[in-house]
Short mmCIF file of C-alpha atoms and ligand atoms in Angstrom, two decimals:
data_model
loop_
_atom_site.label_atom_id
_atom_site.label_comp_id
_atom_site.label_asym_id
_atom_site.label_seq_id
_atom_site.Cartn_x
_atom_site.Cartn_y
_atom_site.Cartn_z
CA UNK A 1 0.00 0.00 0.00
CA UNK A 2 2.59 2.15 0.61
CA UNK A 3 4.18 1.77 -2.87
CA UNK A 4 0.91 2.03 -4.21
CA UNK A 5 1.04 5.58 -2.24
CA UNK A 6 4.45 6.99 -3.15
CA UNK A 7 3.53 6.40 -7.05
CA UNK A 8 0.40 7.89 -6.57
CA UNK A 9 2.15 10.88 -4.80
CA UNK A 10 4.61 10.72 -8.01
CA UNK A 11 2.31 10.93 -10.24
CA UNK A 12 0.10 13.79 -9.12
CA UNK A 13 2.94 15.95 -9.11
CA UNK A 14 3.36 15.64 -13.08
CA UNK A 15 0.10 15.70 -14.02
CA UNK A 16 -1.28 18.62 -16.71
CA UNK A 17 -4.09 19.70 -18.10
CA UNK A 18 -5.37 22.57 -20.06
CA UNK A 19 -8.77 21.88 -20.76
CA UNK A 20 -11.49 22.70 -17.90
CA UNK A 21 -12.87 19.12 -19.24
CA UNK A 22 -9.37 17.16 -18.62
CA UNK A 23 -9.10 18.93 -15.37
CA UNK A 24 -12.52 17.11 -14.11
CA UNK A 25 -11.34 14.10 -15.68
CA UNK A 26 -8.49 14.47 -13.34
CA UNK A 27 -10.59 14.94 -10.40
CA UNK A 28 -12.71 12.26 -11.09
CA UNK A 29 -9.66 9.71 -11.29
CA UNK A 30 -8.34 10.59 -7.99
CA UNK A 31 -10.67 12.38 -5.61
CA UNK A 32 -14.33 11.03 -6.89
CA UNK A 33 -16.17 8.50 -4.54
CA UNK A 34 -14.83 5.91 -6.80
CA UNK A 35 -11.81 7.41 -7.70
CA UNK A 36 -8.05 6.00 -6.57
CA UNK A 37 -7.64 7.92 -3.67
CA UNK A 38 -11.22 6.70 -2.21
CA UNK A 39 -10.11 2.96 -2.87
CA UNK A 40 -6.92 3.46 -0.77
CA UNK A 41 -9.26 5.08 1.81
CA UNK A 42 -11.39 1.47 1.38
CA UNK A 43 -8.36 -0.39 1.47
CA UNK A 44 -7.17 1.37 4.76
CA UNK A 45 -9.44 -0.66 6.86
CA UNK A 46 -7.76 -3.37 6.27
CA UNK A 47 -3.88 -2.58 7.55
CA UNK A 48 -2.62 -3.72 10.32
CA UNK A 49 -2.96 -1.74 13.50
CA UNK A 50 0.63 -0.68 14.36
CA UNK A 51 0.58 0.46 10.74
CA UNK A 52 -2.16 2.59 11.04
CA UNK A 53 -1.29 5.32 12.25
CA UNK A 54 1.88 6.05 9.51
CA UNK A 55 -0.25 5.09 6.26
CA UNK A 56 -3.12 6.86 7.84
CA UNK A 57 -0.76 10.41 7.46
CA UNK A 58 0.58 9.30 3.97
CA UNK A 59 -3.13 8.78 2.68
CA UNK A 60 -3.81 11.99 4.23
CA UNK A 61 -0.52 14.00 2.82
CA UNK A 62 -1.69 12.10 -0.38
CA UNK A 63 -5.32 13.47 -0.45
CA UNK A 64 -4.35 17.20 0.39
CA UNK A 65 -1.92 17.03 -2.62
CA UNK A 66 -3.99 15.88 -5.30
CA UNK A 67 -7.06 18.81 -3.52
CA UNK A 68 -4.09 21.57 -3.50
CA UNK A 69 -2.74 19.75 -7.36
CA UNK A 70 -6.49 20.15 -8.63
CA UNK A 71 -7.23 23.37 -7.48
CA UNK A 72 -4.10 24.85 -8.97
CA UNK A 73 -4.48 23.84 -12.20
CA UNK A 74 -8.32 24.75 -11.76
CA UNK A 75 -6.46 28.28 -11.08
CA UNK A 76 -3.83 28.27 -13.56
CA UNK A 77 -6.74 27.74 -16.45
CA UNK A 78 -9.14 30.68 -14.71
CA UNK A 79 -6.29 32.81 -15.22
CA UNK A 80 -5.13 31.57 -18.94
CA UNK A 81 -8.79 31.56 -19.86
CA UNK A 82 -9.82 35.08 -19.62
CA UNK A 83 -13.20 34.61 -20.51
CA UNK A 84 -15.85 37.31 -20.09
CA UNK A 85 -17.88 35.07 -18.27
CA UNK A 86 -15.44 34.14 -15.15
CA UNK A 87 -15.15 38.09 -14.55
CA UNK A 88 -16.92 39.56 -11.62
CA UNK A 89 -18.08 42.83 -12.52
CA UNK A 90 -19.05 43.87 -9.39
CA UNK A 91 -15.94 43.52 -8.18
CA UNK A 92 -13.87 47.09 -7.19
CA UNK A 93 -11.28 47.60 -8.42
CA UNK A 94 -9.45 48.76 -5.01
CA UNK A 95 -9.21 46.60 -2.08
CA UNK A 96 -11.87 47.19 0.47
CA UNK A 97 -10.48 49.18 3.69
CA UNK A 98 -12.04 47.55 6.86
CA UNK A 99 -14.20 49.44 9.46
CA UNK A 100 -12.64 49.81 12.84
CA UNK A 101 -14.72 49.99 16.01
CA UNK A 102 -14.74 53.90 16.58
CA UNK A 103 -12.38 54.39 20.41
CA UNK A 104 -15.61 56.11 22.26
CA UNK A 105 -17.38 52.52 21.40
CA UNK A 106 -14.05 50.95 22.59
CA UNK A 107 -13.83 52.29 25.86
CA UNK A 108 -17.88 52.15 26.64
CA UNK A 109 -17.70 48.78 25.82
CA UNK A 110 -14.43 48.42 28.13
CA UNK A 111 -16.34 50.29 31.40
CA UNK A 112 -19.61 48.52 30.32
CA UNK A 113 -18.03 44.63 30.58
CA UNK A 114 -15.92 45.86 33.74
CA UNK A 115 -19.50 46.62 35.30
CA UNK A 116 -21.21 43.93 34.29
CA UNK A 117 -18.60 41.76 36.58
CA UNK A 118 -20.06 43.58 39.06
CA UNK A 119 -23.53 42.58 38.46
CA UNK A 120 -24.66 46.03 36.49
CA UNK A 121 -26.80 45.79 33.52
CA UNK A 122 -27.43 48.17 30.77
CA UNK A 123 -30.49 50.59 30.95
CA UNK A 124 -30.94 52.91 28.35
CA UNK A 125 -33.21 56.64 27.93
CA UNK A 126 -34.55 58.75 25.71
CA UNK A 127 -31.81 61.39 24.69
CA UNK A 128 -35.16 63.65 24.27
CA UNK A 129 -36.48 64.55 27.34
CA UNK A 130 -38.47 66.56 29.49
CA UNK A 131 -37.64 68.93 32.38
CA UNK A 132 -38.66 66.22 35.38
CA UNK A 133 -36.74 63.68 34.21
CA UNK A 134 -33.13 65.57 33.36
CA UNK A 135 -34.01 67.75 36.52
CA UNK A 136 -36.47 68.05 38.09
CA UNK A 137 -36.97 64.50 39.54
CA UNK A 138 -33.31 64.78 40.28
CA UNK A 139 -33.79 67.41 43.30
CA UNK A 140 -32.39 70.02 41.17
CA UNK A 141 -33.87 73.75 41.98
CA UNK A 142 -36.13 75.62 40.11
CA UNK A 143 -33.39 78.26 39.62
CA UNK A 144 -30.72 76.18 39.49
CA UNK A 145 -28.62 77.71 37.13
CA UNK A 146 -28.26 74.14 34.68
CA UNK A 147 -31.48 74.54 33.60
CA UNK A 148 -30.65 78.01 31.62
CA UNK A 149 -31.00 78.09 27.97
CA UNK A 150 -27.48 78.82 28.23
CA UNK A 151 -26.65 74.95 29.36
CA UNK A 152 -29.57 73.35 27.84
CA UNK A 153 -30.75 72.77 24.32
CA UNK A 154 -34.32 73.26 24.57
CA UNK A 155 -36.81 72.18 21.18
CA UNK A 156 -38.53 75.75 20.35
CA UNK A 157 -42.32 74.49 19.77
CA UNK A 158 -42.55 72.75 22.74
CA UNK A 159 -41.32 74.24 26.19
CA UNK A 160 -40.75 71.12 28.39
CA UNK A 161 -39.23 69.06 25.69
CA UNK A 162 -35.42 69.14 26.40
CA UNK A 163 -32.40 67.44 24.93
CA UNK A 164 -30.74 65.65 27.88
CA UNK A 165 -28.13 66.86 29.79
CA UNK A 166 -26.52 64.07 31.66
CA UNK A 167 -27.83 60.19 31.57
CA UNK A 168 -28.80 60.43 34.90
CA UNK A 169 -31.90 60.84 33.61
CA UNK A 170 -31.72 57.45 33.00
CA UNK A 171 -31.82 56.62 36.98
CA UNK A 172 -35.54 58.46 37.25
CA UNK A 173 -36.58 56.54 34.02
CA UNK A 174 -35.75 53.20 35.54
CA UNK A 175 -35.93 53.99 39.72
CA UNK A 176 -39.67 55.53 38.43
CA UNK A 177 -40.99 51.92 36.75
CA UNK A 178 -39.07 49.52 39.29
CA UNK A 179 -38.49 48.93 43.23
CA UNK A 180 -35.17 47.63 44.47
CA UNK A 181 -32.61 46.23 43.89
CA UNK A 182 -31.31 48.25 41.19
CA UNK A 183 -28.32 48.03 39.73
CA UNK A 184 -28.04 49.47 36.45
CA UNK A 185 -24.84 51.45 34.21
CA UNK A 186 -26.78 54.28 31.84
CA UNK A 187 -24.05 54.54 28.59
CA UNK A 188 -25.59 57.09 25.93
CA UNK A 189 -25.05 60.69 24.64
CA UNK A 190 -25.95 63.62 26.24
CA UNK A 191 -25.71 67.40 24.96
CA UNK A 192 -25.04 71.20 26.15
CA UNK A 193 -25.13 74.32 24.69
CA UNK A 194 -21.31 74.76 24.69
CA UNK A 195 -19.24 76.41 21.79
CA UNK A 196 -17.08 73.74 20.00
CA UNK A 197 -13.79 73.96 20.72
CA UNK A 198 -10.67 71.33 21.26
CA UNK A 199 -12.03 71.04 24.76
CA UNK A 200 -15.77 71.26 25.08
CA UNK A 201 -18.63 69.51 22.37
CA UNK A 202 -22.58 70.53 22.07
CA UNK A 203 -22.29 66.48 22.67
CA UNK A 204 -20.78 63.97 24.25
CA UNK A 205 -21.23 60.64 26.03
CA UNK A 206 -21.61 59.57 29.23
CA UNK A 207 -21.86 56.68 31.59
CA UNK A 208 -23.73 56.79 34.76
CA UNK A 209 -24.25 53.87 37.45
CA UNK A 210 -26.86 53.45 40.18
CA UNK A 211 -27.18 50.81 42.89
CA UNK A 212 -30.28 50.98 45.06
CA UNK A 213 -30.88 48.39 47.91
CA UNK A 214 -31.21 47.73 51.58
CA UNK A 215 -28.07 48.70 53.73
CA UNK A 216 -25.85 50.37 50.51
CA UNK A 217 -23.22 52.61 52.05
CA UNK A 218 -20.65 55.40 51.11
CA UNK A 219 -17.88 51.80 51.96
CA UNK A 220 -19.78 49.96 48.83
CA UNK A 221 -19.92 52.53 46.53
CA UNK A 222 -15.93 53.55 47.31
CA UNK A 223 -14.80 49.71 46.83
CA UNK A 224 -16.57 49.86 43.32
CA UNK A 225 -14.72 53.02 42.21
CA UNK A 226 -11.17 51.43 43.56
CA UNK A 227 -12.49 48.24 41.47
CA UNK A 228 -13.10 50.33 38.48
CA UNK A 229 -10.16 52.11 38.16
CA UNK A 230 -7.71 49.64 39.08
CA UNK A 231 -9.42 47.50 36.06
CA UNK A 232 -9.57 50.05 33.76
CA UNK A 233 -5.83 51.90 34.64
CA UNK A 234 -4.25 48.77 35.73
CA UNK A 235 -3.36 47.83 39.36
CA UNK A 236 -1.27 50.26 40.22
CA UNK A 237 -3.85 52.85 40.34
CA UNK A 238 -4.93 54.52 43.22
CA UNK A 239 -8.39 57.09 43.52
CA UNK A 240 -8.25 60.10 45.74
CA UNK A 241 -12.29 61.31 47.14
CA UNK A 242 -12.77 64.90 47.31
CA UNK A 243 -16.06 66.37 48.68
CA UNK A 244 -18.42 67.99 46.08
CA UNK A 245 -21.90 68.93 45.33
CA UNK A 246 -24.59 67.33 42.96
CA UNK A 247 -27.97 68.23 43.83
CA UNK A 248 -29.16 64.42 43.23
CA UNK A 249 -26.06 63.06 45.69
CA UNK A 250 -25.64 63.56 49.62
CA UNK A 251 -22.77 63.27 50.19
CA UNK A 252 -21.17 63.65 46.81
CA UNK A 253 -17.75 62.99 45.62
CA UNK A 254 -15.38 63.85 42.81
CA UNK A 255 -12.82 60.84 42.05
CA UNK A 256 -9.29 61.74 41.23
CA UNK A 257 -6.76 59.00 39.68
CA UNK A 258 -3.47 59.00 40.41
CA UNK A 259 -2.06 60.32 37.08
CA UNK A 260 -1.82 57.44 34.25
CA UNK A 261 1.04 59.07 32.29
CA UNK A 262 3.54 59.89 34.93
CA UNK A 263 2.42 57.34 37.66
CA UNK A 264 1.79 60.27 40.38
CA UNK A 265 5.04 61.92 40.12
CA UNK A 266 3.55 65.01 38.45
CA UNK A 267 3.26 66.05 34.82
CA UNK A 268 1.87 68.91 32.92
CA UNK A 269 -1.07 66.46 31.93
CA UNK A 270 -1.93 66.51 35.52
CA UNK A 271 -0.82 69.64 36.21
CA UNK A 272 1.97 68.63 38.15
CA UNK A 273 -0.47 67.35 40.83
CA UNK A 274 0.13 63.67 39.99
CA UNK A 275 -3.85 63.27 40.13
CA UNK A 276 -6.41 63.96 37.31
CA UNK A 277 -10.20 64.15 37.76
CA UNK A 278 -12.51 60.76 36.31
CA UNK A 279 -15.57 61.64 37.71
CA UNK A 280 -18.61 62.59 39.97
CA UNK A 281 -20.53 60.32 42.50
CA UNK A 282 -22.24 60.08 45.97
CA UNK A 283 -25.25 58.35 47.89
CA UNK A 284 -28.23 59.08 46.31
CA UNK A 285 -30.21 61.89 48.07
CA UNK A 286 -33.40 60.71 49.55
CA UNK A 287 -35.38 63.09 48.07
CA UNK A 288 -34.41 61.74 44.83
CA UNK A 289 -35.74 58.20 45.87
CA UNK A 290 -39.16 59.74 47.55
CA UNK A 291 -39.44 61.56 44.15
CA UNK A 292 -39.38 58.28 42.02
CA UNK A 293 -41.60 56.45 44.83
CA UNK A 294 -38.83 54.61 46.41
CA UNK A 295 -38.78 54.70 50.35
CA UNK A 296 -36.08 56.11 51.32
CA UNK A 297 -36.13 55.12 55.15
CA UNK A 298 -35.99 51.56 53.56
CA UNK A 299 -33.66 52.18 50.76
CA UNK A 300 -30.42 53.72 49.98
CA UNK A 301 -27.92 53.72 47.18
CA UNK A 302 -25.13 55.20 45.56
CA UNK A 303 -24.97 57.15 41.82
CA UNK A 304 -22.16 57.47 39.74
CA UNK A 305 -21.52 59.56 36.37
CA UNK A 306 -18.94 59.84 34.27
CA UNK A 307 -17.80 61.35 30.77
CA UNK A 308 -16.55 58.55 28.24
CA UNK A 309 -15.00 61.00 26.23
CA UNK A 310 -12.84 61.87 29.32
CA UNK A 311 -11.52 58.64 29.99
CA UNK A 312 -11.00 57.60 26.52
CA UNK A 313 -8.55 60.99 26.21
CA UNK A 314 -6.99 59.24 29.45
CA UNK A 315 -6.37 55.90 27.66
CA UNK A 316 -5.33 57.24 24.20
CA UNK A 317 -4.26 60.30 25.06
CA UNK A 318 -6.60 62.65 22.94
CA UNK A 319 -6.22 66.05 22.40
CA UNK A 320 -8.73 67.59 20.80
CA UNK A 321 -12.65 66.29 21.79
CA UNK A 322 -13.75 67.43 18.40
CA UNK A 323 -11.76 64.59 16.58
CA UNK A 324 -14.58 62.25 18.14
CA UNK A 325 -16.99 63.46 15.65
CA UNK A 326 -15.15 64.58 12.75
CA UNK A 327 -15.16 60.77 11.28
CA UNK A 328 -11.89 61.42 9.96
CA UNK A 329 -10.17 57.90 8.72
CA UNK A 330 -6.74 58.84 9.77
CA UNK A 331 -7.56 59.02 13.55
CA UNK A 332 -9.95 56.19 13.03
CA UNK A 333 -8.04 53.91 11.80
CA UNK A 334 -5.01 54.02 14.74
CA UNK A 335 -7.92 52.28 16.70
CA UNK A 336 -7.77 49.26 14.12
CA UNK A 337 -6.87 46.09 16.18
CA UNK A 338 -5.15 44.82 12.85
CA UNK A 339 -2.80 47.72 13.23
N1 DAH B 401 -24.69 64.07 36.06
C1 DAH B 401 -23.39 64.60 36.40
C2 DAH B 401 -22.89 65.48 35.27
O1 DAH B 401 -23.41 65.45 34.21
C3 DAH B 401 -22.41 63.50 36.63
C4 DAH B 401 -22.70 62.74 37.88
C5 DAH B 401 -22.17 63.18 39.07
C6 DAH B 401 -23.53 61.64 37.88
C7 DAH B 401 -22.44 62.50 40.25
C8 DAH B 401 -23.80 60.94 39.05
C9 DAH B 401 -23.22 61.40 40.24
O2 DAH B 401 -24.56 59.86 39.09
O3 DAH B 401 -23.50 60.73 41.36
O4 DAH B 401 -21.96 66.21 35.46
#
């Protein structure tokens, strides 16, 4: 059998044809049901078991040449043969450049999967709004000075109907429909009246968390931000609280990280502080729960919000907000995992 093998082998490598008819002929001889490879296949049950496995790999080797032997010359006549028929013309004539995944969708994706460890799931909003559920539900006073024209992009014809500021209007749309225990991450985009520049956008994107049960406490929602960053920055990290004021959050928070570029030393990224700002949290303020019909001498939770345009300039370093939007392949494409 062997023999029979090697010849075989031997043979395929000189065989020609230049007809598409001889090449099928070809094909028929060796690789058809009946054909001489398929008989050695047959044949196979019948060696001996220590022989097995060796012949098995020759008849193998064997099989893959005459495929690879068949195809070629199937190729070799395609491109001889330059008949109208075998040309696609559909085809372009350039190579087609692949999409990347754009490095806002990166990074949400990133924060969203390091949540989701946690137990968070996805709850999404309307991005238009009205008045109660961007502030008003959210403790915020009538004359507090975010709900100015100035800050807000408000649609003419109707006066309640807002454009969202922040997704945690996202918390009153969900805490509003469903009791305890929440535990929900808000990604979308938000917008403000700001005037473009490298530094502020009429849009962006945020991310905002909320955990509502029995018993949550300032300790839970400060072991989830150490969690967070350490995932997201790498283990060195470390997060620095500073006291701050949201009307939705008492007590509220703003979380410094120690500075990713020069590890804390001090840079002029960071100002030379060796800590840069990631974002805003607290325990939710009771009156936000009362407002959505949650008790609040049953319940407490914490919120947390922050900009994924911010971190993403963290991670990749980016300069100027407005190349976010500008769809511009040559920043794209540095995001390209096959670069
Ligand atoms: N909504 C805030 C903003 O747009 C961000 C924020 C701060 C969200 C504190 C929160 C929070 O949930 O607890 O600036």
């Amino acid at each position: 059998m062997i023999n029979k093998i090697k010849s075989l082998v031997e043979e395929i490598d000189t065989l020609q044809a230049s007809t598409i008819e001889d090449i099928e002929a070809l094909r028929i001889k060796y690789l058809s049901k009946k054909g001489e490879i398929s008989q050695l296949m047959t044949d196979f049950r019948h060696v001996a078991p220590e022989e097995k496995k060796h012949i098995g790999q020759l008849l193998n080797e064997l099989k893959e040449k005459a495929t690879e032997k068949i195809n070629s010359l199937k190729e070799q006549h395609k491109s001889k043969d330059n008949n109208v028929q075998d040309i696609d013309l559909t085809k372009t004539a350039y190579s087609e450049p692949i999409g990347t995944r754009h490095p806002l969708s990166l990074v949400k994706n990133e924060i969203i999967e390091i949540f989701s460890r946690l137990g968070f799931s996805i709850a999404e909003g309307p991005e238009i709004e009205d008045d109660w559920h961007v502030f008003g539900s959210l403790n915020f006073a009538e004359d507090h000075p975010a709900r100015d024209m100035q800050d807000t992009f408000f649609i003419q014809s109707q006066p309640d109907v807002i454009l969202r500021t922040h997704t945690s209007s996202v918390q009153t749309r969900v805490m509003e429909s469903t009791q305890p225990p929440i535990r929900i991450i808000c990604p979308g985009r938000v917008y403000r009246n700001e005037a473009i520049s490298y530094r502020a956008h009429c849009f962006f994107h945020q991310l905002e968390a909320l955990y509502v049960d029995k018993n949550v406490s300032f300790a839970d929602l400060k072991q989830v931000l150490l969690f967070f960053a350490k995932e997201m920055f790498g283990a060195d990290t470390q997060i620095r609280l500073r006291p701050s004021y949201f009307p939705f959050t008492e007590p509220s928070a703003e979380m410094d990280i120690s500075c990713n570029i020069c590890g804390g030393k001090g840079c002029p990224f960071c100002k030379h502080t060796g800590w840069v700002e990631i974002l805003g949290c607290g325990m939710v303020d009771p009156n936000v729960l009362e407002a959505n019909g949650i008790d609040s001498s049953v319940y407490s939770g914490y919120a947390l919000g922050m900009g994924i345009e911010r971190i993403t300039n963290l991670k990749y370093r980016v300069k100027d907000l407005r190349l976010f939007s500008e769809n511009d392949t040559r920043f794209l494409d540095q995001f390209n995992s096959a670069n």
